[in-house]
PDB file of C-alpha atoms and ligand atoms in Angstrom:
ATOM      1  CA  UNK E   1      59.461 -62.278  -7.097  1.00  0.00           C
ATOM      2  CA  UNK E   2      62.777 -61.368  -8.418  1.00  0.00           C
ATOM      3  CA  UNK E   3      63.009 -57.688 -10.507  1.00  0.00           C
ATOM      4  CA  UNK E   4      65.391 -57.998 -13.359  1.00  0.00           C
ATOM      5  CA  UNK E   5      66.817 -54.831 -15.077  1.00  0.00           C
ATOM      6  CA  UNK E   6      69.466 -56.836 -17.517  1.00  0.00           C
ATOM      7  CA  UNK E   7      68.764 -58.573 -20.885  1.00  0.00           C
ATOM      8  CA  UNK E   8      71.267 -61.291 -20.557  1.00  0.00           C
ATOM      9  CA  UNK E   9      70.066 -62.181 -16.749  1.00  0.00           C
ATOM     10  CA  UNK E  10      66.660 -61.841 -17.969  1.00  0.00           C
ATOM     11  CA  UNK E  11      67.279 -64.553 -20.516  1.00  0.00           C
ATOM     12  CA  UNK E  12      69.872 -66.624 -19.110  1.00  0.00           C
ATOM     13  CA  UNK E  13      67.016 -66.903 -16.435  1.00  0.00           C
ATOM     14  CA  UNK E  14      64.144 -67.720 -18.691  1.00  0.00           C
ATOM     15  CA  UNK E  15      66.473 -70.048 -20.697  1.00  0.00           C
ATOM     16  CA  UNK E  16      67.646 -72.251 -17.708  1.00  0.00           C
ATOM     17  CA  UNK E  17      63.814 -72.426 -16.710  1.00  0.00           C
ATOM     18  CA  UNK E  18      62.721 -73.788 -20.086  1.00  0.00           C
ATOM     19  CA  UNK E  19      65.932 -76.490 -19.800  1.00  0.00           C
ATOM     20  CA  UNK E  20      64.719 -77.891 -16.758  1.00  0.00           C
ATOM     21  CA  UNK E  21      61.375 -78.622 -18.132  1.00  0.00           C
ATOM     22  CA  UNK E  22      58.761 -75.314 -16.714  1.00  0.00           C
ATOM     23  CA  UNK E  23      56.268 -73.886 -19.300  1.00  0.00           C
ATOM     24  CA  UNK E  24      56.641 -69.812 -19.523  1.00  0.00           C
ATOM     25  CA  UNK E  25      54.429 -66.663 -19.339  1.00  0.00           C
ATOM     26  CA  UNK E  26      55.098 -63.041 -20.663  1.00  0.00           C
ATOM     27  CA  UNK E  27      52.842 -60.291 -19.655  1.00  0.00           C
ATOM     28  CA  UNK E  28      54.471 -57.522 -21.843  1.00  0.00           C
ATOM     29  CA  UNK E  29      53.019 -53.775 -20.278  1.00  0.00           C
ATOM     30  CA  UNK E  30      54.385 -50.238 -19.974  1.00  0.00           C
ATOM     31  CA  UNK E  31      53.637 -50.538 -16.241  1.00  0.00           C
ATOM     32  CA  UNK E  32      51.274 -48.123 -14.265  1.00  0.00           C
ATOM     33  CA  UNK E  33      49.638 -51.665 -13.883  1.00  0.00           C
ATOM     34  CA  UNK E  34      45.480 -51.907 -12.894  1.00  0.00           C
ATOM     35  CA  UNK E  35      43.364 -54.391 -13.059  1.00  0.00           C
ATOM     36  CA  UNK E  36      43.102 -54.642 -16.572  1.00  0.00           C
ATOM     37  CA  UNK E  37      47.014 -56.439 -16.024  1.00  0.00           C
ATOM     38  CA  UNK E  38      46.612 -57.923 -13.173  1.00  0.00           C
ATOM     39  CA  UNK E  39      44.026 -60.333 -15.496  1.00  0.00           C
ATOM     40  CA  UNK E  40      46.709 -61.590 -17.605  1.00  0.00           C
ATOM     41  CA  UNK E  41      48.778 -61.832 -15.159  1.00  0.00           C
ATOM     42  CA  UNK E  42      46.773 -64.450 -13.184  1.00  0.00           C
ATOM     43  CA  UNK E  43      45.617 -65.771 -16.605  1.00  0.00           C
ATOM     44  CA  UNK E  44      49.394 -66.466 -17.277  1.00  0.00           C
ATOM     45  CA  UNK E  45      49.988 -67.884 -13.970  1.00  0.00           C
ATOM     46  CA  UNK E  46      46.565 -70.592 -14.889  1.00  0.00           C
ATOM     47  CA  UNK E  47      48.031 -71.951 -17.739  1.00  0.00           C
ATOM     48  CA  UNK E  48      52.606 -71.652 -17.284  1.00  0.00           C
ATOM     49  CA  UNK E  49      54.414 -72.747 -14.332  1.00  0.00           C
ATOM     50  CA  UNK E  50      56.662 -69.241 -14.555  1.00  0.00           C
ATOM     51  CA  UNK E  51      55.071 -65.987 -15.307  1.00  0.00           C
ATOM     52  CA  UNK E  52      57.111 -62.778 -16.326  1.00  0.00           C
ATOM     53  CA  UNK E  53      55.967 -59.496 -16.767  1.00  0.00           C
ATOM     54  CA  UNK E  54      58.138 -56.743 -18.333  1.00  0.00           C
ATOM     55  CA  UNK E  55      57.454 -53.009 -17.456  1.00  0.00           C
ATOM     56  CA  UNK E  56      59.024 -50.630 -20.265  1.00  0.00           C
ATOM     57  CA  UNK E  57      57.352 -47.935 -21.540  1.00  0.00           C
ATOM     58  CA  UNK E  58      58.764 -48.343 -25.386  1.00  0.00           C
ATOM     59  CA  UNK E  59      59.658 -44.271 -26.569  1.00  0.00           C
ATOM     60  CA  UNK E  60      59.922 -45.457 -29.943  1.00  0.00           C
ATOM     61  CA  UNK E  61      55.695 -46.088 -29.932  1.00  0.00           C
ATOM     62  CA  UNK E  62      54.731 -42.763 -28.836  1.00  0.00           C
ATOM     63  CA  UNK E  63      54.110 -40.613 -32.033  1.00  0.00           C
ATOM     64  CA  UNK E  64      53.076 -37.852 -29.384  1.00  0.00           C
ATOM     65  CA  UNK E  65      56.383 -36.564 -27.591  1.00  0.00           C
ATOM     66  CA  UNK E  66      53.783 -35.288 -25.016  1.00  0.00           C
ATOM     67  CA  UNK E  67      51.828 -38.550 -24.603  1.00  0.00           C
ATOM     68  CA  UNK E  68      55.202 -40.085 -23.702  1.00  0.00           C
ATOM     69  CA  UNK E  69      56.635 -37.600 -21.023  1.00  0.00           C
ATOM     70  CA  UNK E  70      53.429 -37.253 -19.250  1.00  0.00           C
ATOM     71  CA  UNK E  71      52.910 -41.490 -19.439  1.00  0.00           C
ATOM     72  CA  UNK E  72      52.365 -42.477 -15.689  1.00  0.00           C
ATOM     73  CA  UNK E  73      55.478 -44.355 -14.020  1.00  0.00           C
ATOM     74  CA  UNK E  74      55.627 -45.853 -10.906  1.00  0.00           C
ATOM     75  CA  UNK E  75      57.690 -49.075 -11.022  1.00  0.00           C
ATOM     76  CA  UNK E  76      57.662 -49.591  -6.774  1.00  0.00           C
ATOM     77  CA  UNK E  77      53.735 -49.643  -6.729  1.00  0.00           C
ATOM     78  CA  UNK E  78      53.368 -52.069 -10.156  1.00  0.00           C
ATOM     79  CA  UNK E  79      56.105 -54.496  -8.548  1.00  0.00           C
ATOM     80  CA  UNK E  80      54.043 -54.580  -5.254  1.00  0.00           C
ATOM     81  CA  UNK E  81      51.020 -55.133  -7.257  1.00  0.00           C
ATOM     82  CA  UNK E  82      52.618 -57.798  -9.126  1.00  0.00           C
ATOM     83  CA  UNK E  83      54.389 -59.925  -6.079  1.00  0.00           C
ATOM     84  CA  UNK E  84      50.733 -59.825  -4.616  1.00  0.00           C
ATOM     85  CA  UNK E  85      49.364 -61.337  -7.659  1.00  0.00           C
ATOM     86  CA  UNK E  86      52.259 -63.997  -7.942  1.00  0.00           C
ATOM     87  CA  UNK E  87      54.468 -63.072 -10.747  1.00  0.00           C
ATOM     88  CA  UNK E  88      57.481 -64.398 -10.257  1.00  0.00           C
ATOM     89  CA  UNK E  89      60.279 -62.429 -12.235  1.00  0.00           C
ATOM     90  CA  UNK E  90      59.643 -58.707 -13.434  1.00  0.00           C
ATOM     91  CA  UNK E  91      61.988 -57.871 -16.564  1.00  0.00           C
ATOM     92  CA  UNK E  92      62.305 -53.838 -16.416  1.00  0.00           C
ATOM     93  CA  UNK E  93      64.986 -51.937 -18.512  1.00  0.00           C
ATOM     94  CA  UNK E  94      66.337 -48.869 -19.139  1.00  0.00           C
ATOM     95  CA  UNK E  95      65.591 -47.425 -22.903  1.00  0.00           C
ATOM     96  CA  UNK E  96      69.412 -47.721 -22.797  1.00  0.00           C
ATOM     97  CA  UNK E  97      69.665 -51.783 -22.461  1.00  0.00           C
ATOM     98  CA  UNK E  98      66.610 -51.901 -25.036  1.00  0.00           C
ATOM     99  CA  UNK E  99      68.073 -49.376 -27.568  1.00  0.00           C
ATOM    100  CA  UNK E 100      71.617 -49.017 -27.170  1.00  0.00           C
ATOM    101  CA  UNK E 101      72.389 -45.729 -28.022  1.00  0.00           C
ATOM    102  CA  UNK E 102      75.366 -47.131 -30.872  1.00  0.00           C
ATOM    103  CA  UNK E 103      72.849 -49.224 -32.244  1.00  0.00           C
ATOM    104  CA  UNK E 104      69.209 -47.459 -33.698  1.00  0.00           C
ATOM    105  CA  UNK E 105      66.009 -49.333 -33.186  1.00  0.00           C
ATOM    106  CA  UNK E 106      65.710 -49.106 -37.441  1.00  0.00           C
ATOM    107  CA  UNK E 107      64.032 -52.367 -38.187  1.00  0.00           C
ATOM    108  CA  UNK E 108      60.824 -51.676 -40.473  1.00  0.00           C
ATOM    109  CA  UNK E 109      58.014 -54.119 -40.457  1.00  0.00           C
ATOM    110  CA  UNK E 110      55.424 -54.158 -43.019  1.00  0.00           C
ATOM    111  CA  UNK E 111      51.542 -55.120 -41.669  1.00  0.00           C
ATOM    112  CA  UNK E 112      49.626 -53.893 -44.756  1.00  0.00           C
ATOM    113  CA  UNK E 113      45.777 -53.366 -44.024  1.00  0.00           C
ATOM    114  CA  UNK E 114      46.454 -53.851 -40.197  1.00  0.00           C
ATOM    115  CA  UNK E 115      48.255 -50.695 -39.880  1.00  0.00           C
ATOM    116  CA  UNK E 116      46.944 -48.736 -42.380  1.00  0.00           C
ATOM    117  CA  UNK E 117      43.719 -48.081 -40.221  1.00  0.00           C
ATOM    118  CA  UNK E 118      42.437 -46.912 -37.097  1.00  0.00           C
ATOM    119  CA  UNK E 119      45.461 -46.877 -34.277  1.00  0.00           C
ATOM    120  CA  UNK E 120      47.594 -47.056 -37.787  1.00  0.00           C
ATOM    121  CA  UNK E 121      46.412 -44.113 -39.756  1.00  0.00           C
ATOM    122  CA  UNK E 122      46.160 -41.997 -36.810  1.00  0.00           C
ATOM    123  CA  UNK E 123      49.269 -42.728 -34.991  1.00  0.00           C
ATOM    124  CA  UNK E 124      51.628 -43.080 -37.685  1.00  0.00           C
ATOM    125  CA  UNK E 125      54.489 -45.366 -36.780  1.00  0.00           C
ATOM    126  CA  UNK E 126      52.984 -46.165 -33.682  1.00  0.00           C
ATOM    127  CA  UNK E 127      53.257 -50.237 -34.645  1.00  0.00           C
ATOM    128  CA  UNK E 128      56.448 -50.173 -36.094  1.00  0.00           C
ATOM    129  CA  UNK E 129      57.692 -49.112 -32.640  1.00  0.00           C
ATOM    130  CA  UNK E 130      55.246 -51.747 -31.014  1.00  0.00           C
ATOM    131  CA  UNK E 131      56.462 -54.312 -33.178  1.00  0.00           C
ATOM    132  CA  UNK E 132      60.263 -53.413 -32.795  1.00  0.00           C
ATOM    133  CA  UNK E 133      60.017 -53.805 -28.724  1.00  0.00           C
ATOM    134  CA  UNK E 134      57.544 -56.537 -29.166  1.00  0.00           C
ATOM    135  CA  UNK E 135      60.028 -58.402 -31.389  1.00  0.00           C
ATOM    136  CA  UNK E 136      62.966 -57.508 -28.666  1.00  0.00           C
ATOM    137  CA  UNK E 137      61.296 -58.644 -25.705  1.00  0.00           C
ATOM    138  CA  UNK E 138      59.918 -62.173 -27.202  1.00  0.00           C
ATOM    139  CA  UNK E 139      63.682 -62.629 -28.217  1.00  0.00           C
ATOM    140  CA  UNK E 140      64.668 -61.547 -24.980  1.00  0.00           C
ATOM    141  CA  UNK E 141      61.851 -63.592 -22.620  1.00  0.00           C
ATOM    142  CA  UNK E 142      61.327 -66.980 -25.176  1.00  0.00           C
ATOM    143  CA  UNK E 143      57.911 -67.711 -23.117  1.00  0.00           C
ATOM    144  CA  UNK E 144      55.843 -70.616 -24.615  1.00  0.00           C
ATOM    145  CA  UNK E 145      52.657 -68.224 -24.444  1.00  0.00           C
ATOM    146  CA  UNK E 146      52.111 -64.415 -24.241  1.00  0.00           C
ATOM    147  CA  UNK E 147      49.237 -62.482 -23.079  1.00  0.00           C
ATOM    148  CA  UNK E 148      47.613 -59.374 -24.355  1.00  0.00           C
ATOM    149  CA  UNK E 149      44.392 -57.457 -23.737  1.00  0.00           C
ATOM    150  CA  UNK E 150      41.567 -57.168 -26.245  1.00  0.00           C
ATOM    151  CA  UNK E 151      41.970 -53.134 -24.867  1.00  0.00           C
ATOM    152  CA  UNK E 152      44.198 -52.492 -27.469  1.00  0.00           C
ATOM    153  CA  UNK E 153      42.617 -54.677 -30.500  1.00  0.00           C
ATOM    154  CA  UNK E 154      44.506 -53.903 -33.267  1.00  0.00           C
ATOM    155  CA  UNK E 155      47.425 -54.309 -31.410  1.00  0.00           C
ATOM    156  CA  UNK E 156      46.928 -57.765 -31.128  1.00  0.00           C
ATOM    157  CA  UNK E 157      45.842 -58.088 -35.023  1.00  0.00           C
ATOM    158  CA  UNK E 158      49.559 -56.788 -35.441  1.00  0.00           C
ATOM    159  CA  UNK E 159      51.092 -59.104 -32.942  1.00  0.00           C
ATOM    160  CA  UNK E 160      49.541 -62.317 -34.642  1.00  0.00           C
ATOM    161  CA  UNK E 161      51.349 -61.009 -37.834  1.00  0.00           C
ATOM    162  CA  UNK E 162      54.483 -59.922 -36.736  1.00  0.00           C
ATOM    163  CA  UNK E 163      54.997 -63.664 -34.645  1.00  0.00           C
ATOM    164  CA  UNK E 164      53.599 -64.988 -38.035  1.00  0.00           C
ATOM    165  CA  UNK E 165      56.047 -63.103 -40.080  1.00  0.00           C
ATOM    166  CA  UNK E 166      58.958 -64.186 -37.897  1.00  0.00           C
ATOM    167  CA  UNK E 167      58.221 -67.535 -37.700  1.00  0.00           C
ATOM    168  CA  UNK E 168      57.955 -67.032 -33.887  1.00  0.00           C
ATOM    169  CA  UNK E 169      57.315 -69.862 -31.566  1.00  0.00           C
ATOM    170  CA  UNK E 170      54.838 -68.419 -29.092  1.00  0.00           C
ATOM    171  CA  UNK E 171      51.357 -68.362 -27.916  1.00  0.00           C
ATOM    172  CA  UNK E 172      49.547 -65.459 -28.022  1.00  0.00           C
ATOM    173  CA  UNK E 173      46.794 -65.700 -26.054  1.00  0.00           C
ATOM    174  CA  UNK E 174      43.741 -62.927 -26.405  1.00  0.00           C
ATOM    175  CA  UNK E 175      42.235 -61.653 -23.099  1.00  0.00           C
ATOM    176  CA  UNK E 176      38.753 -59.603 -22.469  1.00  0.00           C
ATOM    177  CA  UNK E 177      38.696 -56.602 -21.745  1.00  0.00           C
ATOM    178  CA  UNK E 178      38.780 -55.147 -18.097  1.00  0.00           C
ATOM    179  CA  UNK E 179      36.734 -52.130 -17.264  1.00  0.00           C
ATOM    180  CA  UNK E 180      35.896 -49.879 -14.346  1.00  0.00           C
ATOM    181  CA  UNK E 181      32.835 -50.453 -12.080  1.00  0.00           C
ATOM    182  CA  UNK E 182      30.953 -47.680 -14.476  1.00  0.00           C
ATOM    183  CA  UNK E 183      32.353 -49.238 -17.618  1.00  0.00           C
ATOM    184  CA  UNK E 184      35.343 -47.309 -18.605  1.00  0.00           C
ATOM    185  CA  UNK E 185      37.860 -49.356 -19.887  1.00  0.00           C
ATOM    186  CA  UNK E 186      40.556 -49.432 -17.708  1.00  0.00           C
ATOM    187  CA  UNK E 187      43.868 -48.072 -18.820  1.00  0.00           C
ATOM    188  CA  UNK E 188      47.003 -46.131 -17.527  1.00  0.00           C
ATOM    189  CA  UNK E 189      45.996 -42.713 -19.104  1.00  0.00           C
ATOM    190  CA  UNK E 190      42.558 -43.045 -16.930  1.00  0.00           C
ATOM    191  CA  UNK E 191      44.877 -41.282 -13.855  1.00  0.00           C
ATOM    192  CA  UNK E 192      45.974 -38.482 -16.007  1.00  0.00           C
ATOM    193  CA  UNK E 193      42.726 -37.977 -16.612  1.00  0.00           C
ATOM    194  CA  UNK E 194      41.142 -34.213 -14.935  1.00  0.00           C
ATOM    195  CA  UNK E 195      38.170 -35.641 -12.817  1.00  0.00           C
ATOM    196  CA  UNK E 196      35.579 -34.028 -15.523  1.00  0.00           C
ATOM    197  CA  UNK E 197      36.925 -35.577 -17.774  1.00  0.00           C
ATOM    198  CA  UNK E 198      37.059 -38.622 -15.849  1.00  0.00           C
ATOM    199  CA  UNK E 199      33.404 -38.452 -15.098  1.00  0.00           C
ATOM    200  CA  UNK E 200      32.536 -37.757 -18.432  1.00  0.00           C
ATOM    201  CA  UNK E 201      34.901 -40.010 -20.354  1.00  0.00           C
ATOM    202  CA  UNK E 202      32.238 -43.245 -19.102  1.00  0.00           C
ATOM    203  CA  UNK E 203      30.235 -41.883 -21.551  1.00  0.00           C
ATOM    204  CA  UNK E 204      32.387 -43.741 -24.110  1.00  0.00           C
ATOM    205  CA  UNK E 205      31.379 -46.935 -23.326  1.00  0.00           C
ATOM    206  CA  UNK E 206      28.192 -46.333 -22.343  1.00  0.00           C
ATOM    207  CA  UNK E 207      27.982 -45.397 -25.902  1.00  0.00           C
ATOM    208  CA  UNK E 208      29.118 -48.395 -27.395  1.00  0.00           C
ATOM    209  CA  UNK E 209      27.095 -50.753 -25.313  1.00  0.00           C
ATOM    210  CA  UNK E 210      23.982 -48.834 -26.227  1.00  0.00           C
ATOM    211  CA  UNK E 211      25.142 -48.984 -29.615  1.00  0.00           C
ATOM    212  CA  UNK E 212      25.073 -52.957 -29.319  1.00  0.00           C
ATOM    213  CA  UNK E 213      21.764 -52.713 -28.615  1.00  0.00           C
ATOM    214  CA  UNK E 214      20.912 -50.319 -31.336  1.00  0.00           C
ATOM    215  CA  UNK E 215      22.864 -52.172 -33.890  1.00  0.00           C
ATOM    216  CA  UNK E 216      19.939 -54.595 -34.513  1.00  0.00           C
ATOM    217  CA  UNK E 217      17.566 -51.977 -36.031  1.00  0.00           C
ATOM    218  CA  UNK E 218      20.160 -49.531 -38.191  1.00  0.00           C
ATOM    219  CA  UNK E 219      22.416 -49.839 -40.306  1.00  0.00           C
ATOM    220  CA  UNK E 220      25.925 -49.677 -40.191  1.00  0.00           C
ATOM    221  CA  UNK E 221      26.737 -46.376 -41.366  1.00  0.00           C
ATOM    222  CA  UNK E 222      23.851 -44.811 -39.402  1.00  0.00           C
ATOM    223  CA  UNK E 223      25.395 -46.834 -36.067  1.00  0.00           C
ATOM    224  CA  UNK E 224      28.674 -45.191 -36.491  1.00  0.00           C
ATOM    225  CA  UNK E 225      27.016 -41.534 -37.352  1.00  0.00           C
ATOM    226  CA  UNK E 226      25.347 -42.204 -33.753  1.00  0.00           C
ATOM    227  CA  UNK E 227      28.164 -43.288 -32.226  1.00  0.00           C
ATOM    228  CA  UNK E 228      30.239 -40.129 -33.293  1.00  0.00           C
ATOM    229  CA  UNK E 229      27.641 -37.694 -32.839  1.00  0.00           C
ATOM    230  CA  UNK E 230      26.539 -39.030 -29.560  1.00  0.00           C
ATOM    231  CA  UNK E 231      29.895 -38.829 -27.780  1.00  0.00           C
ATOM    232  CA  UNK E 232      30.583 -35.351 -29.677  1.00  0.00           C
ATOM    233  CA  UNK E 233      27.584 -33.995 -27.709  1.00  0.00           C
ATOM    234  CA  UNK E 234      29.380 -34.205 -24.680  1.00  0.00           C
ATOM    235  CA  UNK E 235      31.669 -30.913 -24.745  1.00  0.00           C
ATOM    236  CA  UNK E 236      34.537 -33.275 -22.906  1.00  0.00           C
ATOM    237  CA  UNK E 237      35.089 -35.549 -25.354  1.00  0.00           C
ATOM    238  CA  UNK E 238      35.933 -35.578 -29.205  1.00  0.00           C
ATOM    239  CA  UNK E 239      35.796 -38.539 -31.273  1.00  0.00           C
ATOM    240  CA  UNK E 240      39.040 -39.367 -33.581  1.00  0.00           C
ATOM    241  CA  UNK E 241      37.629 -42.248 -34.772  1.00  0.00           C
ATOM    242  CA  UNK E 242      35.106 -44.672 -35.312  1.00  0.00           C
ATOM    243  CA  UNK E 243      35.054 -47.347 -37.339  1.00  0.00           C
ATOM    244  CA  UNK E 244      33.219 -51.080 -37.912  1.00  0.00           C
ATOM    245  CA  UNK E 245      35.614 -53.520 -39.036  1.00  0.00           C
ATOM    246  CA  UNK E 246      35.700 -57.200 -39.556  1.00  0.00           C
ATOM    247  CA  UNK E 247      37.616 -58.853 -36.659  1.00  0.00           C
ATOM    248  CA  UNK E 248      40.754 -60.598 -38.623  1.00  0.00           C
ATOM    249  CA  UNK E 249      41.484 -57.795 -41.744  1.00  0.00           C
ATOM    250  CA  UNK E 250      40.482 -54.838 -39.980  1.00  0.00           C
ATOM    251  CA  UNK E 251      38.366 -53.930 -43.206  1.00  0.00           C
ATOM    252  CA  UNK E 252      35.487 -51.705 -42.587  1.00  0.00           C
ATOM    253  CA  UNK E 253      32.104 -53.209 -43.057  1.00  0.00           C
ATOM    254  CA  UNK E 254      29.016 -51.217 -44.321  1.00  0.00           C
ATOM    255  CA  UNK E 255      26.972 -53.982 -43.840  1.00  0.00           C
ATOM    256  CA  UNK E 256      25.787 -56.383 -41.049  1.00  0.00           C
ATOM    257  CA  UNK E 257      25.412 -59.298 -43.527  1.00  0.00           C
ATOM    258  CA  UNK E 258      29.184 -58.778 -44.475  1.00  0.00           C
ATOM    259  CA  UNK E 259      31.079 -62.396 -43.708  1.00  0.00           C
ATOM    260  CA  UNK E 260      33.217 -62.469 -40.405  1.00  0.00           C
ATOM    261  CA  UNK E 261      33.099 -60.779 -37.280  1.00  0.00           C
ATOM    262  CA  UNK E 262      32.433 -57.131 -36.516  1.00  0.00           C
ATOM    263  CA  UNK E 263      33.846 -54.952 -34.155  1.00  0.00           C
ATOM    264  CA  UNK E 264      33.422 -51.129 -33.515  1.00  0.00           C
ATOM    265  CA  UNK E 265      36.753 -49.440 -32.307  1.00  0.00           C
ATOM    266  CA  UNK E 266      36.668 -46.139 -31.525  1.00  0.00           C
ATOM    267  CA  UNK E 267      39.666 -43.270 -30.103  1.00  0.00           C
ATOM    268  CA  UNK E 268      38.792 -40.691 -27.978  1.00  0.00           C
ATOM    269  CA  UNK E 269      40.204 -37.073 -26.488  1.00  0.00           C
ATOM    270  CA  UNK E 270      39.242 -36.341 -23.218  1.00  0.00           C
ATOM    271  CA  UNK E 271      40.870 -33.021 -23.163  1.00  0.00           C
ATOM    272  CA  UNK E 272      44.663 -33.504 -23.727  1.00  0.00           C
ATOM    273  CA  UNK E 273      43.772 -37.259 -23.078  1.00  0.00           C
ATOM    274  CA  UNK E 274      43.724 -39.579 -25.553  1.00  0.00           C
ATOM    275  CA  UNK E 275      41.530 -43.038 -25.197  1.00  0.00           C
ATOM    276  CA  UNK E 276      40.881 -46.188 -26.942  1.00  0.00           C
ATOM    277  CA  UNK E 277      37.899 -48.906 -26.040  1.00  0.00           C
ATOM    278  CA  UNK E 278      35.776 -51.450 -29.090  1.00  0.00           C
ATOM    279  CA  UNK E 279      32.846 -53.365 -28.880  1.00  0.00           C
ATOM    280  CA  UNK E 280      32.467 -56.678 -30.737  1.00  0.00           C
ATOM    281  CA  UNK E 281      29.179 -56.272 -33.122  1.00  0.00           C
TER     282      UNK E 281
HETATM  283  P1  AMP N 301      49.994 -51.362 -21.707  1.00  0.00           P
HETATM  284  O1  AMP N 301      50.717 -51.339 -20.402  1.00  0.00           O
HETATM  285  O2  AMP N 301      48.922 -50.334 -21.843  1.00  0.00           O
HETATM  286  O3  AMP N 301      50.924 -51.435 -22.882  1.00  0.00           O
HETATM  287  O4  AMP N 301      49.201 -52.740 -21.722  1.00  0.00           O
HETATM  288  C1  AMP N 301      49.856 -53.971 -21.522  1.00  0.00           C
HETATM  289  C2  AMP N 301      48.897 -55.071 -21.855  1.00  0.00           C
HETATM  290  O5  AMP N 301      47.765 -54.990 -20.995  1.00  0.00           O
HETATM  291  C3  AMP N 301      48.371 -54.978 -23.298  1.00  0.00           C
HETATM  292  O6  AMP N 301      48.276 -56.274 -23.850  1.00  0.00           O
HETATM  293  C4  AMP N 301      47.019 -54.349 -23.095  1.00  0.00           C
HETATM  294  O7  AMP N 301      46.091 -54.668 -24.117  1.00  0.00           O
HETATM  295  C5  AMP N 301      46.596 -54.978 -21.775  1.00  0.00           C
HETATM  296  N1  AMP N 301      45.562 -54.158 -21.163  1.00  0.00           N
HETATM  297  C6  AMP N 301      45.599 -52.823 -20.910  1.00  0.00           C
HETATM  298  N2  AMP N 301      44.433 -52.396 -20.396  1.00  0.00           N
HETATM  299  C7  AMP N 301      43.627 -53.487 -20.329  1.00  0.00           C
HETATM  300  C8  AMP N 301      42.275 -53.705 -19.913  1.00  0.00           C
HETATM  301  N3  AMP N 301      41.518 -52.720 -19.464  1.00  0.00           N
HETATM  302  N4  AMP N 301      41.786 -54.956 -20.003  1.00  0.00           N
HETATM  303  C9  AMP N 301      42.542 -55.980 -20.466  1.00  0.00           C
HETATM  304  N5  AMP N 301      43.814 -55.845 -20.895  1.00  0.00           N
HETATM  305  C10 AMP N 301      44.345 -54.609 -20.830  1.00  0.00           C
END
């Protein structure tokens, strides 16, 4: 496995791969990599004959200055984790080779609906900033097929858009969610986590897999007054959000006979932690 820290080596590489005929990869991640990567990872090594895996934790998608300066980073572990799993080139640059500091990141994107929810309306410009690196590192790594986690999934709502917007030519390819033994999804911000609050925070999903269950005898607004005032209960944790919404527009449902898929998202504190997890309906 070869650890690249250069855009133009990073592509030349890429670039001379595609010429001589090998399919491509890209596992984009702000490191502090689990299990939860290590799944698209070896789903990208399945189906491409070269995977690469960038590791840059992207300031300009932190609305919190906190959340970003406390963000876990341990580059040596993630590139062990990743040789044992059989990448085989890790792209991982300075915020200086992203965003040159003579040159702001000021592209604006536009998602509509998508962002004006959930992750959106609580985080605000937390897409533009994922769709900015996004849009850097698919220029930058020209993979035939990306991979990203059904963890963060509105995220991936927005990535479908932006690579339809731009007229991309990439795959993306949607992968399950990975979770702890006791059900927590897994995620980088589970370390920072106080181990109360790390006990505690399974409560989350165990709330949302009870509320699968419970979702075929109430309705939807009485679901999501559950799901809130469940989790509330729990002196650790305070809900920021919960909401139903159909699986392509993000729309909120109040119904279960509403057309499309349903999915519950929800965002969570654990004390000065903030978490994310959904449930499809
Ligand atoms: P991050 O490093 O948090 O930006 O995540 C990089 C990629 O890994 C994103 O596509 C995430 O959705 C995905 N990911 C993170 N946690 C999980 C998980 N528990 N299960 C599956 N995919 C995940």
């Amino acid at each position: 496995m070869q650890v690249l820290h250069r855009i133009a080596d990073t592509n030349s590489v890429v670039n001379e791969l595609k010429n001589k005929g090998k399919t491509v990869g890209f596992v984009p991640t702000m490191g502090a990599l689990h299990a939860g990567h290590v799944s698209l990872v070896e789903r990208s090594k399945r189906e491409n004959d070269i995977t690469v895996v960038s590791i840059f934790v992207n300031p300009i998608q932190f609305n919190d200055k906190k959340d970003l300066e406390r963000y876990p980073r341990t580059l040596e572990a993630d590139c062990a984790l990743l040789a044992a799993a059989g990448c085989d080139y890790v792209f991982a640059p300075s915020v200086d080779e992203m965003y040159p500091a003579n040159a702001a990141a000021s592209e604006t994107y536009s998602f509509g609906q998508l962002e004006a929810v959930m992750e959106g309306a609580h985080r605000p410009g937390h897409f533009n900033g994922v769709a900015v690196v996004v849009k850097r590192l698919f220029d930058i790594v020209p993979a035939h097929r990306a991979y990203f986690g059904l963890k963060d999934f509105q995220q991936v709502a927005i990535i479908h858009s932006l690579v339809s917007q731009k007229n991309i030519p990439i795959q993306i390819i949607e992968c399950p969610i990975v979770r702890e033994p006791d059900g927590l999804a897994m995620s980088s911000r589970n370390t920072l986590l106080t181990p109360e609050h790390r006990k505690n925070a399974v409560q989350i999903s165990q709330t949302l897999f009870a509320a699968q269950e419970k979702a075929k005898s109430v309705g939807v607004d009485e679901l999501k007054a559950w799901v809130c005032s469940t989790i509330n209960a729990n002196p650790f944790l305070e809900v920021e959000y919960f909401d139903i919404v159909e699986s392509k527009s993000l729309s909120s449902v109040n119904s279960w006979s509403a057309p499309g898929n349903k999915v519950g998202c929800i965002a969570v504190k654990a004390g000065l932690i903030r978490l994310i997890d959904n449930i499809s309906f």
